Each structure stands twice: as structure tokens, then as C-alpha cells.
Coordinates of C-alpha atoms in Angstrom, one line a residue:
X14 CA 86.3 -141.6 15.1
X15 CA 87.0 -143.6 18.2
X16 CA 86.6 -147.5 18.0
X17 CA 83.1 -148.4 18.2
X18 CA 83.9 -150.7 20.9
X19 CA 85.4 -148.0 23.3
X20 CA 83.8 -147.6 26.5
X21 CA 82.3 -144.5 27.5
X22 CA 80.7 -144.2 30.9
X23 CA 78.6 -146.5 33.0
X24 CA 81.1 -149.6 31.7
X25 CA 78.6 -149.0 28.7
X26 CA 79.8 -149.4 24.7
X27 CA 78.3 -147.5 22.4
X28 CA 76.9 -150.8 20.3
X29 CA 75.8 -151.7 23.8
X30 CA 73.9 -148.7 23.8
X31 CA 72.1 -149.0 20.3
X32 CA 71.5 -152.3 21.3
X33 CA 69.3 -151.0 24.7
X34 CA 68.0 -148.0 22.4
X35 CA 65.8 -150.6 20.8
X36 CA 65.9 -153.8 23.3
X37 CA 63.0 -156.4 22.6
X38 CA 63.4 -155.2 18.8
X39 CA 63.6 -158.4 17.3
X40 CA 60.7 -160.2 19.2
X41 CA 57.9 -160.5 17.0
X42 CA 54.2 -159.9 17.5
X43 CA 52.3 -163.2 17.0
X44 CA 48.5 -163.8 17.2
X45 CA 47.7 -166.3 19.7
X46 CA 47.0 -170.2 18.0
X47 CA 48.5 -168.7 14.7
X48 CA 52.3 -169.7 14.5
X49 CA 54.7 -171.7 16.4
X50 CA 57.1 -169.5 18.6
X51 CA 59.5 -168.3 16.0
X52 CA 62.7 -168.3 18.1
X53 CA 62.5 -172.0 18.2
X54 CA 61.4 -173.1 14.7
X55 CA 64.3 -170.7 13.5
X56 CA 66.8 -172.8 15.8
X57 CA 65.3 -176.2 14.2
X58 CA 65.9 -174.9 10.4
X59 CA 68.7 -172.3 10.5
X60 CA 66.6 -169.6 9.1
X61 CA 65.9 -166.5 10.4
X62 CA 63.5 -164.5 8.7
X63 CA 63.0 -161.1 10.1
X64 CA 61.8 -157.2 9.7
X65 CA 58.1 -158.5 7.9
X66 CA 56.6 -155.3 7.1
X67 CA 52.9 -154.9 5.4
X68 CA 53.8 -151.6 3.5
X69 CA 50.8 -151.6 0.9
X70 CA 47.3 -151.8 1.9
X71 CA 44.5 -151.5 -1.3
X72 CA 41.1 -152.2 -1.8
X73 CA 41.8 -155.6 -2.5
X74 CA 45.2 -157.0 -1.9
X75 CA 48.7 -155.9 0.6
X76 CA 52.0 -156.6 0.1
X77 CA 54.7 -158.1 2.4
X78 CA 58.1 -157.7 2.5
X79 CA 61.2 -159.5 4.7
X80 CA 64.3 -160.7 4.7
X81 CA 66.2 -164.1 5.8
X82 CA 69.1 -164.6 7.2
X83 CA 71.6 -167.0 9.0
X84 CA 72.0 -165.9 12.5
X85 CA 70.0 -163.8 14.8
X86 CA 70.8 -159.8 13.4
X87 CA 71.6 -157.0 16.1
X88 CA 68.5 -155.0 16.8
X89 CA 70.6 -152.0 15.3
X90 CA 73.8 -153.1 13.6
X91 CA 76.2 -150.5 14.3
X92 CA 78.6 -150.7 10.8
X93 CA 77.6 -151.5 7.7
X94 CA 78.0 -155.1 6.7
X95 CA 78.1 -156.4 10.3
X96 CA 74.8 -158.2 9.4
X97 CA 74.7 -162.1 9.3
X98 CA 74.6 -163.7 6.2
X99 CA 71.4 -163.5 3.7
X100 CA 69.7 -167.1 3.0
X101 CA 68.0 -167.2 -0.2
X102 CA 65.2 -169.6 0.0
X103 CA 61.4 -170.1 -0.5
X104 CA 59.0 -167.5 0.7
X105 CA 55.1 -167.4 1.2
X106 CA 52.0 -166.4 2.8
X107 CA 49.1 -168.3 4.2
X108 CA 46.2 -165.9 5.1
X109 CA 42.5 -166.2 5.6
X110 CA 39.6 -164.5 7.0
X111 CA 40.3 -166.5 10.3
X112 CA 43.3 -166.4 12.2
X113 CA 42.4 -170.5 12.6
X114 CA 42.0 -171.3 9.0
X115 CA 44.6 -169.6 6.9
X116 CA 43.5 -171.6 4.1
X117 CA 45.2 -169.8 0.9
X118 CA 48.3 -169.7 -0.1
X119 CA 50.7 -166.5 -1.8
X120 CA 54.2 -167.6 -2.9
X121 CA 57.0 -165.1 -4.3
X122 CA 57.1 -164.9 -8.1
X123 CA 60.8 -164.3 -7.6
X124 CA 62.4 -167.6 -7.0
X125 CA 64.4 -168.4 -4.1
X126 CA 65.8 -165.3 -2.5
X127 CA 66.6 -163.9 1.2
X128 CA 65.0 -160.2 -0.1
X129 CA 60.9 -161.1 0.0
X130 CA 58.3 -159.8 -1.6
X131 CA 55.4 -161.1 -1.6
X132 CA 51.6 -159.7 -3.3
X133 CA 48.6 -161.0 -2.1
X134 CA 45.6 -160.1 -4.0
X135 CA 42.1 -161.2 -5.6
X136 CA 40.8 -160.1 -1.8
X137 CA 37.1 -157.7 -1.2
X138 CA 37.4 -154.5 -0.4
X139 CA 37.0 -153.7 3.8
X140 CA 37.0 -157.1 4.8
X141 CA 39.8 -158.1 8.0
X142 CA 42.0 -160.8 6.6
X143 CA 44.8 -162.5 9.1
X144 CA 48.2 -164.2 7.7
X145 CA 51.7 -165.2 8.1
X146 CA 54.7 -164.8 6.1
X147 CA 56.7 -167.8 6.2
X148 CA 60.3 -168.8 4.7
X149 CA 61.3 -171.9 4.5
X150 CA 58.3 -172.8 6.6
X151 CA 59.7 -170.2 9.5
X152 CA 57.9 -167.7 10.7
X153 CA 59.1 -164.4 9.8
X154 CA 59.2 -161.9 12.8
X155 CA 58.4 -158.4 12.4
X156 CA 60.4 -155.1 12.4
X157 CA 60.2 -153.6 15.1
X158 CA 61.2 -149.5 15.6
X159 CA 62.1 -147.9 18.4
X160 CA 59.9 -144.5 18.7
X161 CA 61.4 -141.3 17.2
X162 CA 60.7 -138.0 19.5
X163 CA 61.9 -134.5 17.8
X164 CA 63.3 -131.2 19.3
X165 CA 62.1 -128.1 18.4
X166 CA 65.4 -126.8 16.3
X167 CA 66.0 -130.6 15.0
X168 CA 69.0 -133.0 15.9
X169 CA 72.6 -131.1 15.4
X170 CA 75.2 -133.7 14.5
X171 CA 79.1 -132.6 15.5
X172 CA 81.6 -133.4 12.2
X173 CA 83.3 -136.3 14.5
X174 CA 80.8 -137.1 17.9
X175 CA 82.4 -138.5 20.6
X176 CA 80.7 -141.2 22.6
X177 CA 79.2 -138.8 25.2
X178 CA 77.7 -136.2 22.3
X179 CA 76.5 -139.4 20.7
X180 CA 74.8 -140.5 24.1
X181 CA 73.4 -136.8 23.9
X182 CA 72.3 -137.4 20.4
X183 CA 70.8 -140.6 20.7
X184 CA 68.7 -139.5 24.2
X185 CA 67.3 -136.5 21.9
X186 CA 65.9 -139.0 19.3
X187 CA 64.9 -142.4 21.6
X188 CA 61.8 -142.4 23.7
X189 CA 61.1 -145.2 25.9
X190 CA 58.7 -146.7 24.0
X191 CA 58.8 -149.6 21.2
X192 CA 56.5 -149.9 18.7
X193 CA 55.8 -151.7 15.4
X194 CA 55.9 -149.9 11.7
X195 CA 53.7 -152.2 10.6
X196 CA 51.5 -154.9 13.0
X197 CA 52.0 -158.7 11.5
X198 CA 49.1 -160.3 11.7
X199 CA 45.9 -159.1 10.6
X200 CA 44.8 -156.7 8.1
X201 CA 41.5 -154.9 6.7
X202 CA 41.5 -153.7 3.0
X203 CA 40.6 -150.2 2.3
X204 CA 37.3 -149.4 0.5
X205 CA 37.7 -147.3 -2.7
X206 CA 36.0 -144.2 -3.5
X207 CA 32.4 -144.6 -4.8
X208 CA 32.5 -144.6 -9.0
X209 CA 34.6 -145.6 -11.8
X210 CA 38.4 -144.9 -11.7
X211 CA 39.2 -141.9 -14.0
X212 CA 43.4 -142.6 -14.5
X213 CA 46.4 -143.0 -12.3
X214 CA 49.5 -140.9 -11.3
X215 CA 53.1 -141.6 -9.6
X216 CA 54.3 -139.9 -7.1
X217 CA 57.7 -139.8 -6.4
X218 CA 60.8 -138.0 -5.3
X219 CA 64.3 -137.6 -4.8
X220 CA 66.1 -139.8 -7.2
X221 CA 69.7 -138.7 -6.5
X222 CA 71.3 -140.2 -9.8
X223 CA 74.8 -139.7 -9.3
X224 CA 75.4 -140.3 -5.9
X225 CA 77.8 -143.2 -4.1
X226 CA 76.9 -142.9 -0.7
X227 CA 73.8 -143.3 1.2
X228 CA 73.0 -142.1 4.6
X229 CA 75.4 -139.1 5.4
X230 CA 74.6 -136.9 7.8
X231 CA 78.0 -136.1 8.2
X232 CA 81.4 -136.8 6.8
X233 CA 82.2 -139.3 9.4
X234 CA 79.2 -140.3 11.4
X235 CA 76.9 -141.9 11.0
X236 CA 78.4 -144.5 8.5
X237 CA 76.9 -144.8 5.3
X238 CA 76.5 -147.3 3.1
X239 CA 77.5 -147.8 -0.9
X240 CA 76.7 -150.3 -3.6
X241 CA 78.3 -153.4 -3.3
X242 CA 81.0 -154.1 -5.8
X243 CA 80.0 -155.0 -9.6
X244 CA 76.7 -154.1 -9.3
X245 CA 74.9 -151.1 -10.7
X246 CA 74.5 -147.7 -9.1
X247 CA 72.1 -147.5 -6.9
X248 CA 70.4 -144.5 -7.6
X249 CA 70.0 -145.9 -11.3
X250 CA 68.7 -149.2 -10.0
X251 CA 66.0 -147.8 -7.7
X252 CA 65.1 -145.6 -10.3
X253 CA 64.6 -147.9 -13.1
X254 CA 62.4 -150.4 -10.8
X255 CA 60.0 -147.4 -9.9
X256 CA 59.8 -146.7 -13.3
X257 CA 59.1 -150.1 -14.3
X258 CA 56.8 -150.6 -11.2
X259 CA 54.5 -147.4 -12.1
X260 CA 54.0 -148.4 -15.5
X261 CA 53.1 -152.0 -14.4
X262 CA 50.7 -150.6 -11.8
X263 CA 49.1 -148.5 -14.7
X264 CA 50.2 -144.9 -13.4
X265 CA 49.2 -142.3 -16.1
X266 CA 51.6 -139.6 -15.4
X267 CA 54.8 -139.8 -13.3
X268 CA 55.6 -136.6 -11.0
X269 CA 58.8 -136.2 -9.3
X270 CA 59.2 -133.7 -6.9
X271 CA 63.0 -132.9 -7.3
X272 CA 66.0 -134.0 -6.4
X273 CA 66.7 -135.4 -10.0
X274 CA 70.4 -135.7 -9.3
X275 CA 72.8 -135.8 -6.7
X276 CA 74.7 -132.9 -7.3
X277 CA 73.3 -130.6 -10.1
X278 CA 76.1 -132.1 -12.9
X279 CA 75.2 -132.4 -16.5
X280 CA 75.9 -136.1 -16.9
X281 CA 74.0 -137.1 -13.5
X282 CA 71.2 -134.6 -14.8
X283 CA 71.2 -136.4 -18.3
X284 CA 71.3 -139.5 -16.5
X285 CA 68.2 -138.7 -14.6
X286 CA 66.4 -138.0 -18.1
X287 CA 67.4 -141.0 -19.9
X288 CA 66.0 -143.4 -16.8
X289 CA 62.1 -141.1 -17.1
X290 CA 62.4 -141.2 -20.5
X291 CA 61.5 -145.2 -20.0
X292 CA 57.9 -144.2 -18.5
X293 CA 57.3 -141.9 -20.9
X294 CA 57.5 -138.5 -22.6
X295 CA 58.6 -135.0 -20.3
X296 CA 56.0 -132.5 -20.2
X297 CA 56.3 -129.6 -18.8
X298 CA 53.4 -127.2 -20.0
X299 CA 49.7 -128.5 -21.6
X300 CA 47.7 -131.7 -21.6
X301 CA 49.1 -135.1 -20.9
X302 CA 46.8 -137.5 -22.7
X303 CA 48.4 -138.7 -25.5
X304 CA 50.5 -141.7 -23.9
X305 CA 52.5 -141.8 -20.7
X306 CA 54.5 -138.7 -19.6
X307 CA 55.8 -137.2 -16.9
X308 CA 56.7 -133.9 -15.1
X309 CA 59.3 -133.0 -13.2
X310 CA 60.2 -130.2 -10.3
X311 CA 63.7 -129.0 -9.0
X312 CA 65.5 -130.1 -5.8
X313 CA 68.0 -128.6 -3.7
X314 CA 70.2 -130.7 -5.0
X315 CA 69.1 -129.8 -8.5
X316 CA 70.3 -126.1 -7.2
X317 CA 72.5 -123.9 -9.2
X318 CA 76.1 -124.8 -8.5
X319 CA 79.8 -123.2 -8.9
X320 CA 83.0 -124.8 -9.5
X321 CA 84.4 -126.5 -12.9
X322 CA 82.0 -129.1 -13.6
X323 CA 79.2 -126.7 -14.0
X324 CA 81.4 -124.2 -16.3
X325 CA 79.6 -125.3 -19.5
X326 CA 76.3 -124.5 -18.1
X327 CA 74.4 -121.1 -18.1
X328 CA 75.2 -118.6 -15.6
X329 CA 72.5 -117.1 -12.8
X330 CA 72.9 -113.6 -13.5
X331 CA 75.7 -111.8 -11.4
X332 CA 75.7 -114.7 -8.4
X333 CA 78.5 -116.7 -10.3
X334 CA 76.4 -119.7 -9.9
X335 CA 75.7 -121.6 -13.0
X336 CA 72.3 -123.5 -13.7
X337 CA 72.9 -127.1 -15.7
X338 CA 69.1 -128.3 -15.2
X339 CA 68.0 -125.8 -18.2
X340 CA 70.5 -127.8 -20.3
X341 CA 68.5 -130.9 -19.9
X342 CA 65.1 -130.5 -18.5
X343 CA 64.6 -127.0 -19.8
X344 CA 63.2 -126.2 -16.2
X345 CA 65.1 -122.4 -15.5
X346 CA 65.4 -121.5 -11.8
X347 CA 62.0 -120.0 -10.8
X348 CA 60.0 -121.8 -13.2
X349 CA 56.2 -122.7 -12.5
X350 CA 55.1 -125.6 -14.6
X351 CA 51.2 -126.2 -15.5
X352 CA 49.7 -129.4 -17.2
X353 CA 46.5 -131.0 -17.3
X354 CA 45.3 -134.3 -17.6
X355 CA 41.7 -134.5 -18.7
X356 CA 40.0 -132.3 -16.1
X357 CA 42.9 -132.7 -13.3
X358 CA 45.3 -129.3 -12.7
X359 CA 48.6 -130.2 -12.2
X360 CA 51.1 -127.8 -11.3
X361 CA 54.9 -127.8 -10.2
X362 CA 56.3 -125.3 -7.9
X363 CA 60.4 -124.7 -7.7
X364 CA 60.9 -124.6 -4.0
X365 CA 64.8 -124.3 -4.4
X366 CA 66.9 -122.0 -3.1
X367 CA 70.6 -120.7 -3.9
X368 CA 73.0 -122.9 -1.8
X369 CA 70.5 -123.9 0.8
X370 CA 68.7 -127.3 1.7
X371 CA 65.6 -125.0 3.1
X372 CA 62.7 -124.0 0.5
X373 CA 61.2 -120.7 -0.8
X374 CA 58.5 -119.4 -2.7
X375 CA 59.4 -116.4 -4.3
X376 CA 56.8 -113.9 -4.9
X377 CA 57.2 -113.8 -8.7
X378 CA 55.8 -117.9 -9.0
X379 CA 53.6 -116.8 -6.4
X380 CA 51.6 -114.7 -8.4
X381 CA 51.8 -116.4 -11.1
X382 CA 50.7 -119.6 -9.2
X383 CA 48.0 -117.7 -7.6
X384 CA 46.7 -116.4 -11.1
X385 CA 46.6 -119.6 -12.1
X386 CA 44.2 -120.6 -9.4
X387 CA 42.3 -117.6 -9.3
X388 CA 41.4 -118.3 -13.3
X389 CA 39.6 -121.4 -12.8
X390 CA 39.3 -121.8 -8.7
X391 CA 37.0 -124.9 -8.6
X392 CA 39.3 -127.1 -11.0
X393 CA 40.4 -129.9 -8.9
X394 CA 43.9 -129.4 -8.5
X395 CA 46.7 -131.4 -7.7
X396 CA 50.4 -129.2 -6.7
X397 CA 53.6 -130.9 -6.4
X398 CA 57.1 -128.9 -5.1
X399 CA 60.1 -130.2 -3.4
X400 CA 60.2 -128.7 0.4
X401 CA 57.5 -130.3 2.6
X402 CA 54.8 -127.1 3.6
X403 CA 52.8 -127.9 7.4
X404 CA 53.7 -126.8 10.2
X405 CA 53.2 -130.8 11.6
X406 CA 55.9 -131.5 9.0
X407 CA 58.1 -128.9 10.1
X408 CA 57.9 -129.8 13.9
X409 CA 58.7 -133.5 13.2
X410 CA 61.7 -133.1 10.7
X411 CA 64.6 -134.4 12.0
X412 CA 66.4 -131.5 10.9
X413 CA 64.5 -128.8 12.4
X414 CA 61.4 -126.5 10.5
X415 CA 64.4 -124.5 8.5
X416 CA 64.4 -127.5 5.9
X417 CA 61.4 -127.2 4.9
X418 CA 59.6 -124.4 3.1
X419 CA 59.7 -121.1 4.8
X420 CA 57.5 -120.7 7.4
X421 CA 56.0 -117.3 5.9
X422 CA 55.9 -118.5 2.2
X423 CA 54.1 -121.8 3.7
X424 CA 51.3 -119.5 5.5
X425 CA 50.6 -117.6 2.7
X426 CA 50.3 -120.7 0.4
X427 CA 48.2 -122.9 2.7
X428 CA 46.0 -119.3 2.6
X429 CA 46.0 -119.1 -0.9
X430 CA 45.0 -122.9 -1.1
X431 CA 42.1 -122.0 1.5
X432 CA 40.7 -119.6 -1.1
X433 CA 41.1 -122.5 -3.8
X434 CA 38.2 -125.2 -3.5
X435 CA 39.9 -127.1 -6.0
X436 CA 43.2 -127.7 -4.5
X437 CA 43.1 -131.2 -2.9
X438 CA 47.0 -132.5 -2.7
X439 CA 50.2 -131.1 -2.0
X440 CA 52.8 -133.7 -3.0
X441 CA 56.5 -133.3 -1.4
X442 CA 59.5 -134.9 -1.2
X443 CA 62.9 -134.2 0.4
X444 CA 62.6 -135.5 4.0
X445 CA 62.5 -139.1 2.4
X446 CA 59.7 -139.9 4.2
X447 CA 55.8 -141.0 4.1
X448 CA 54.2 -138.6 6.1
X449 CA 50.8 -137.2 5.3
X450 CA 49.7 -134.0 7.2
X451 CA 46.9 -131.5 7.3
X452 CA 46.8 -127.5 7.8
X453 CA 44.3 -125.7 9.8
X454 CA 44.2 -123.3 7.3
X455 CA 43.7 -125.0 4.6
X456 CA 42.0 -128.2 5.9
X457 CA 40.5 -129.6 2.4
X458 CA 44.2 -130.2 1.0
X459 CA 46.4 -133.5 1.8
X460 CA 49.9 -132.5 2.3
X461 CA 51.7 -135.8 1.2
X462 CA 55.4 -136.4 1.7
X463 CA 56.9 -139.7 -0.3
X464 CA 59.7 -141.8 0.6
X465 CA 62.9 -141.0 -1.5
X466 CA 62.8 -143.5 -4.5
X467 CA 66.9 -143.9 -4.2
X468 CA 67.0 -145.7 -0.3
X469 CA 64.7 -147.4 1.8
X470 CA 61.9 -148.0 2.2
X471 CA 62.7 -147.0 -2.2
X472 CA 59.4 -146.8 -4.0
X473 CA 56.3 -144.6 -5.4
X474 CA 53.3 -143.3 -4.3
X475 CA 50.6 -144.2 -6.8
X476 CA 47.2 -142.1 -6.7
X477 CA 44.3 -143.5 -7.8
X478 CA 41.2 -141.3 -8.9
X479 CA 38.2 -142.6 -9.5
X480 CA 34.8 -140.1 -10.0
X481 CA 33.9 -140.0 -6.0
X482 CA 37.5 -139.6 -4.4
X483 CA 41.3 -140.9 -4.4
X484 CA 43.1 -144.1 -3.1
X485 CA 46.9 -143.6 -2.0
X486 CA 49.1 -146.5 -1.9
X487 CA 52.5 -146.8 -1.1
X488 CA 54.4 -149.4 -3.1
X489 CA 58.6 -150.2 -2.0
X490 CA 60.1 -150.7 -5.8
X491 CA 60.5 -154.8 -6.2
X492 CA 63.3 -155.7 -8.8
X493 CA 65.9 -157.9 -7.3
X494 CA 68.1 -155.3 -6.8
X495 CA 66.2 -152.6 -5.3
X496 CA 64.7 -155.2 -2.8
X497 CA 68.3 -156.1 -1.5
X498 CA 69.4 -152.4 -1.5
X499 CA 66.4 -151.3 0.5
X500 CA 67.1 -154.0 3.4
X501 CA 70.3 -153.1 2.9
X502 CA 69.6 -149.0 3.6
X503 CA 67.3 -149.8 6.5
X504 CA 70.5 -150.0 8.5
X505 CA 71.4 -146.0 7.6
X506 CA 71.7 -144.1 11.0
X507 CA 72.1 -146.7 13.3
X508 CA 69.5 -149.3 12.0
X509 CA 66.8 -145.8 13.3
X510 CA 66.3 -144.7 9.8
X511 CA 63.0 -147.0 9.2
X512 CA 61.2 -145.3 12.2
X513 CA 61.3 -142.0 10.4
X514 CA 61.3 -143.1 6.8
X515 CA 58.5 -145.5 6.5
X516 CA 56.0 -143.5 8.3
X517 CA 52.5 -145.3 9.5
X518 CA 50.3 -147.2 7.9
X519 CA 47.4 -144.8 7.1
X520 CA 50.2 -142.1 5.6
X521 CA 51.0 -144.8 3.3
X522 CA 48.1 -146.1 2.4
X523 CA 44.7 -144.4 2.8
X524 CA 41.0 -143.2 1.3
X525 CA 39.8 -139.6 0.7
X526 CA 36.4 -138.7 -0.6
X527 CA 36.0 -136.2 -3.2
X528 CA 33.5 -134.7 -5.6
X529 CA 35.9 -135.1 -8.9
X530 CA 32.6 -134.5 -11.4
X531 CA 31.5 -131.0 -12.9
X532 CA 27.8 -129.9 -14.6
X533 CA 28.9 -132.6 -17.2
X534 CA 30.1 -135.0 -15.4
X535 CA 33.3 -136.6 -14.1
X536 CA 37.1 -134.7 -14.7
X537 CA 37.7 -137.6 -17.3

């Protein structure tokens, strides 16, 4: 690559460009009468908290997180570790339910640190509350994202871009626009579904235990980012927090939607096992309510694989591709898993196919999955696979609609899901984003991407039922560790990678109603 610095035309560098891609980013949005200006109460201390985001909304409590540091940061740092220097100090949050009077008081249970996270909770359902996140008595300003526009066929990435493809590439992506992921200032609760809650489930996604480097979408460009040195993997330390963090939150049953491992090798794959052996007990087939289990789906990278590594591993028929996931997970390629908890469906789809990132559905689990429904059509029914299905999704992946499932196999499952009453969530990973979508054809189904647990924003999607509907929350994993990498990964692709990953706040966090009772009464 040429030196970052190098000028291209217009007496323009290419930082100066990803500086102008996202110019005003690190002005905050402040409520009138509610904090002093930031910029100059960050002079008089030192302290520069910045990127406050409000990532989890429930029915009565949200969640902050930001991060402090020295110096003012770049609005997009261009290399990894360019950042000014993290300040570990106090962190809080005065709120209210008047943006005069923020008379209580939240404080991180973590001790002094520049990686916040603070809960605020004990709050009533639907009611506006207003705050401030504060450390060290500054004001922390919020992230601010530049808006994301998507071609048609996705964004192609040369091996080595020069500075005028890298113009091209970043005027395919950038809009004019500037808008916040997550408005400081004022927030209104949600309002649960009407009843008791019935149980809880995890929902996440793309774990990628093995893997060194974050954030490559190429060999060279744009940089990516590893785990600092003497500190744990960071595939195995996001992992373990949203383990930890699901069972804290009370989830029932864990589903992860693929991407166990990095690259399909027995030891990352045995890896993967040991960490979801800590939530509970794999099940792959029958009920789930005898203690915590979970279930898992393949990945593309959970794919068959050739070469050395995998020689000890079962072959794929004649392809010369050998499958290592049956070797730990007992999961062959193909495989349709069904288990139920208490009057809930839940079935896993393998979306995978042979040396691809793009899904499939091939008509063998079709008809099986289709069976399934066909037996019992009212059921309510919850399906998880790895490659996202809606046509929205497709048109907005950055990669273009071949990523995702195949646009034919899509149609003729959101059809078959039209025919289905029971079928209310379609759970997805591999884009490593929040993104909730709907299908014309099926409208009565939530298609419901999660962020990757491995990289920022690096957390779970917990679903709540309860006997008159579901709440969806979105929760960034919060171990010491997993909240420094997750700053750490927002830089990934130029500092853009939170505009994509973190999606809005209603795909994170929202309400849908649902009749989840029979003749009897409720599913559980």
C-alpha cells in the first residue's frame, strides 16, 4: 500500500478525506439547559469522553456505553492504534423525567475505567426519561456516524486500492448526510407485551473462535485490528462475556446462528464447545426444559474444508472436502435440527454452502422443514439459520444480495412461512449486524439479524416472551475486556463499521404483539 499520507488529487490526503467523510462527527447533540458545552469542560479537566451510545432500551431501564480519553480522537482514525490515550476514571449518569431536574444518580459497578458501561434501571415502563452520561464530571459527547448508502451489486474492494479507487470506494458508501446511532439525551422505555413472561432465549451469532484478525476485507486494506499483546483471544473473550451476560439476564436457551469458528478446524471447533458448554447443555433434537441448553446452526465458516488440518475429519462424499463440525457438534452438512421448549418450535436451518460465503436451502431440508410445519402449522415457531433471508436485507448488505441466502430458496421460504401462522421470527447472523426486516410475503414473521458476538458492537439479542407478545433487546457483552475490545473494533473499516453494525434503535430494541396461548392456555 502507499503511505497513508500520500497525496492524491485536489492537494487532498486520504486521512484528510476520511476526516471530511464524517466532518462535525465528534460534536455532540446536547439538550438545551442540560449540560455545559462539552468542548470546554473537556479543556478544563483533560478528559474527553466520547462515542455515548444508548444501545439497550427495556421496559424499565437502558444502558449507556462510552469511552474516555486524553486528547480529542480523529472522527475516523485511519490505522489502528492512532487513537489518543484511554483515561480510566469515574463514570455516571444523572437522569430524570425532566431535562431540568436530573435528580438520580447511576454510577458504573466497574470501578474506574476509560471503557463505560453504565445500567440504569428500577424506571416504569413508556414513560420519557432525559439524562447525561458524565466522566469525571465531563460530559460525554455522542457518536456520531456518517450515513451508509448501498449499491445494487455491493462494494467491490481491489486486493491493494490505490488512493483514487479508495476515493471511488468511499463515494459509493458516504452520503452527505450525518446522523446519530443513538440520540443522547432523552429516552422513553418500551411497554411489554400484555401477561406474564413465559421464559427467555439468546440470540446470537458468529463467534469466530480461532481467529487473530478483525476487520478484513481484504489482505491489505482496510487494516484490521488484533488483540493486544498478553491478553486473551478475542474471540474467546467476547464469547465467554455473552455467555456470562445471557445467563445473568436469565436467557433460557442460547441459539447461535453459525459461524462457531473461524475456519472450520477441530481445535477452534472444540474450542467453540467448551466456551457454550458454560451456558449450558447442547441440544440438538427434543425438549429443552430441564436446565439451560443451547442449540447451535452452521456457518460458512463452519463449511467443509480441504487441506491438512482437516485430514482427520470425515470426508463429504466424492468433493474431497472433509467436514470437522460432525466431530464435535454432531451437526452433518444438511442437517435440520428441531427442539421445543414448552409450547415454543424451535428449529435450525443449515444455510451453508461448499466454499461459498452465500447461503442455500437445499430441497432435501426443505421438505423436511416444510413437514415439520405442515404437522402442526399453528405452533408458534421460532427459525434460526445463518444467511440473512429479505429482500431489504439483501439490498442493504454491503456485499451485495449474493451473501445472503439465495434469492429463489428465500422466496419459496418466506412462501412457505406465509402458509405457516405460527412462524413469528427468523433469527440470522452473518452480516454482523442489527437489522430487523419484514417480507411482503410473509408479513407476520420478524426477520432479525444480530450483531456478531466476536467485534463490535459484541453482544446478544435476548427475547423475551411473555403470554401476549415478545420484547427484543439488544445487550453489547460488558466484561472488562469485551468492553475495551468493542471500542477498540469500532474503528474496523475506517472508524465506518458502527454505521452498518449497530443498526437503529428500534432493530435493537423493540415490542411485538402476539397471541402465544392455545385452548389451554399460554405455550408455557
Amino acid at each position: 500500500m502507499t503511505d497513508p499520507a500520500a497525496q492524491d488529487c485536489c492537494g487532498l490526503t486520504r486521512r484528510d478525506l476520511v476526516r471530511l467523510a464524517a466532518a462535525g462527527a465528534g460534536a455532540g447533540l446536547v439538550l438545551p439547559g442540560l449540560v455545559p458545552a462539552p468542548a470546554a469542560a473537556a479543556a478544563a479537566q483533560g478528559l474527553f469522553p466520547q462515542d455515548l451510545e444508548m444501545v439497550t432500551v427495556t421496559d424499565t431501564g437502558f444502558v449507556l456505553t462510552w469511552y474516555t480519553v486524553a486528547a480529542p480522537t480523529p472522527a475516523i482514525p485511519y490505522q489502528p492504534g492512532q487513537e489518543p490515550a484511554p483515561v480510566a476514571c469515574d463514570g455516571l449518569v444523572r437522569y430524570g423525567t425532566h431535562p431540568d431536574r436530573l435528580d438520580r444518580v447511576a454510577v458504573q459497578r466497574h470501578g474506574d475505567t476509560a471503557y463505560h458501561q453504565v445500567e440504569v434501571d428500577g424506571l416504569r415502563p413508556g414513560t420519557t426519561y432525559y439524562y447525561q452520561a458524565l466522566s469525571g464530571g465531563v460530559p460525554a459527547t455522542a457518536r456520531m456516524l456518517p450515513q451508509l448508502t448501498f449499491p445494487a451489486g455491493g462494494i467491490v474492494i481491489p486486493p491493494d486500492p490505490t488512493n483514487s479507487q479508495l476515493l471511488a470506494i468511499l463515494a459509493q458508501l458516504l452520503s452527505s448526510g450525518i446522523v446519530l446511532s443513538a440520540a443522547p439525551g432523552q429516552v422513553t422505555t418500551l411497554v411489554p407485551p400484555r401477561g406474564r413472561q413465559l421464559f427467555s432465549l439468546a440470540l446470537a451469532n458468529d463467534l469466530h473462535v480461532g481467529e487473530t484478525v478483525s476487520g478484513l476485507a481484504t489482505a491489505s486494506f482496510p487494516p484490521g485490528f488484533s488483540q493486544a499483546p498478553g491478553l486473551p483471544p478475542y474471540p474467546e473473550v467476547m464469547a465467554e462475556s455473552m455467555i456470562a451476560d445471557a445467563g445473568r439476564r436469565g436467557a433460557d436457551v442460547l441459539l447461535v446462528a453459525g459461524d462457531l469458528s473461524s475456519a472450520a478446524l477441530p481445535a477452534e471447533l472444540a474450542g467453540s464447545k467448551q466456551l457454550l458448554d458454560r451456558f449450558g447443555r447442547l441440544t440438538l433434537d427434543g425438549r429443552l426444559d430441564a436446565g439451560r441448553r443451547y442449540v447451535v446452526a452452521r456457518g460458512n465458516h463452519d463449511q467443509p474444508k480441504t487441506g491438512a488440518g482437516y485430514q482427520s475429519c470425515p470426508t463429504v462424499g466424492d468433493t474431497g472436502y472433509n467436514d470437522c463440525v460432525p466431530t464435535v457438534y454432531d451437526l452433518p452438512q444438511g442437517r435440520l435440527t428441531s427442539t421445543h421448549l414448552a409450547g415454543l418450535r424451535i428449529i435450525g436451518l443449515d444455510t451453508t454452502t461448499l466454499n461459498t460465503p452465500g447461503g442455500a436451502l437445499d430441497d432435501a431440508q426443505f421438505a423436511r422443514l416444510a413437514d415439520l410445519l405442515a404437522d402442526d402449522p399453528h405452533r408458534p415457531t421460532l427459525v434460526f439459520g445463518h444467511h440473512p433471508v429479505t429482500d431489504a436485507s439483501a439490498l442493504s448488505t454491503i456485499a451485495g444480495p449474493s451473501f445472503d441466502l439465495d434469492r429463489s430458496d428465500a422466496a419459496r421460504l418466506e412462501a412457505l412461512y406465509a402458509r405457516t401462522p405460527g412462524v413469528f421470527l427468523h433469527h440470522a447472523g452473518h452480516t454482523h449486524r442489527n437489522l430487523r426486516t419484514t417480507s411482503p410475503a410473509a408479513p407476520g414473521v420478524d426477520f432479525l439479524e444480530v450483531a456478531a458476538t466476536k467485534e463490535y458492537p459484541g453482544g446478544f439479542a435476548l427475547l423475551k416472551v411473555y403470554e401476549g407478545g415478545y420484547m427484543t433487546n439488544f445487550y453489547k457483552s460488558s466484561s472488562a475486556l469485551a468492553r475495551q475490545w468493542s471500542q477498540t473494533t469500532s474503528g474496523e473499516y475506517l472508524g465506518l463499521y458502527p454505521a452498518y453494525t449497530l443498526g437503529s434503535a428500534t432493530d435493537r430494541n423493540h415490542v411485538a404483539h402476539r397471541d402465544f396461548t392455545d385452548g389451554r392456555g399460554p405455550i408455557a
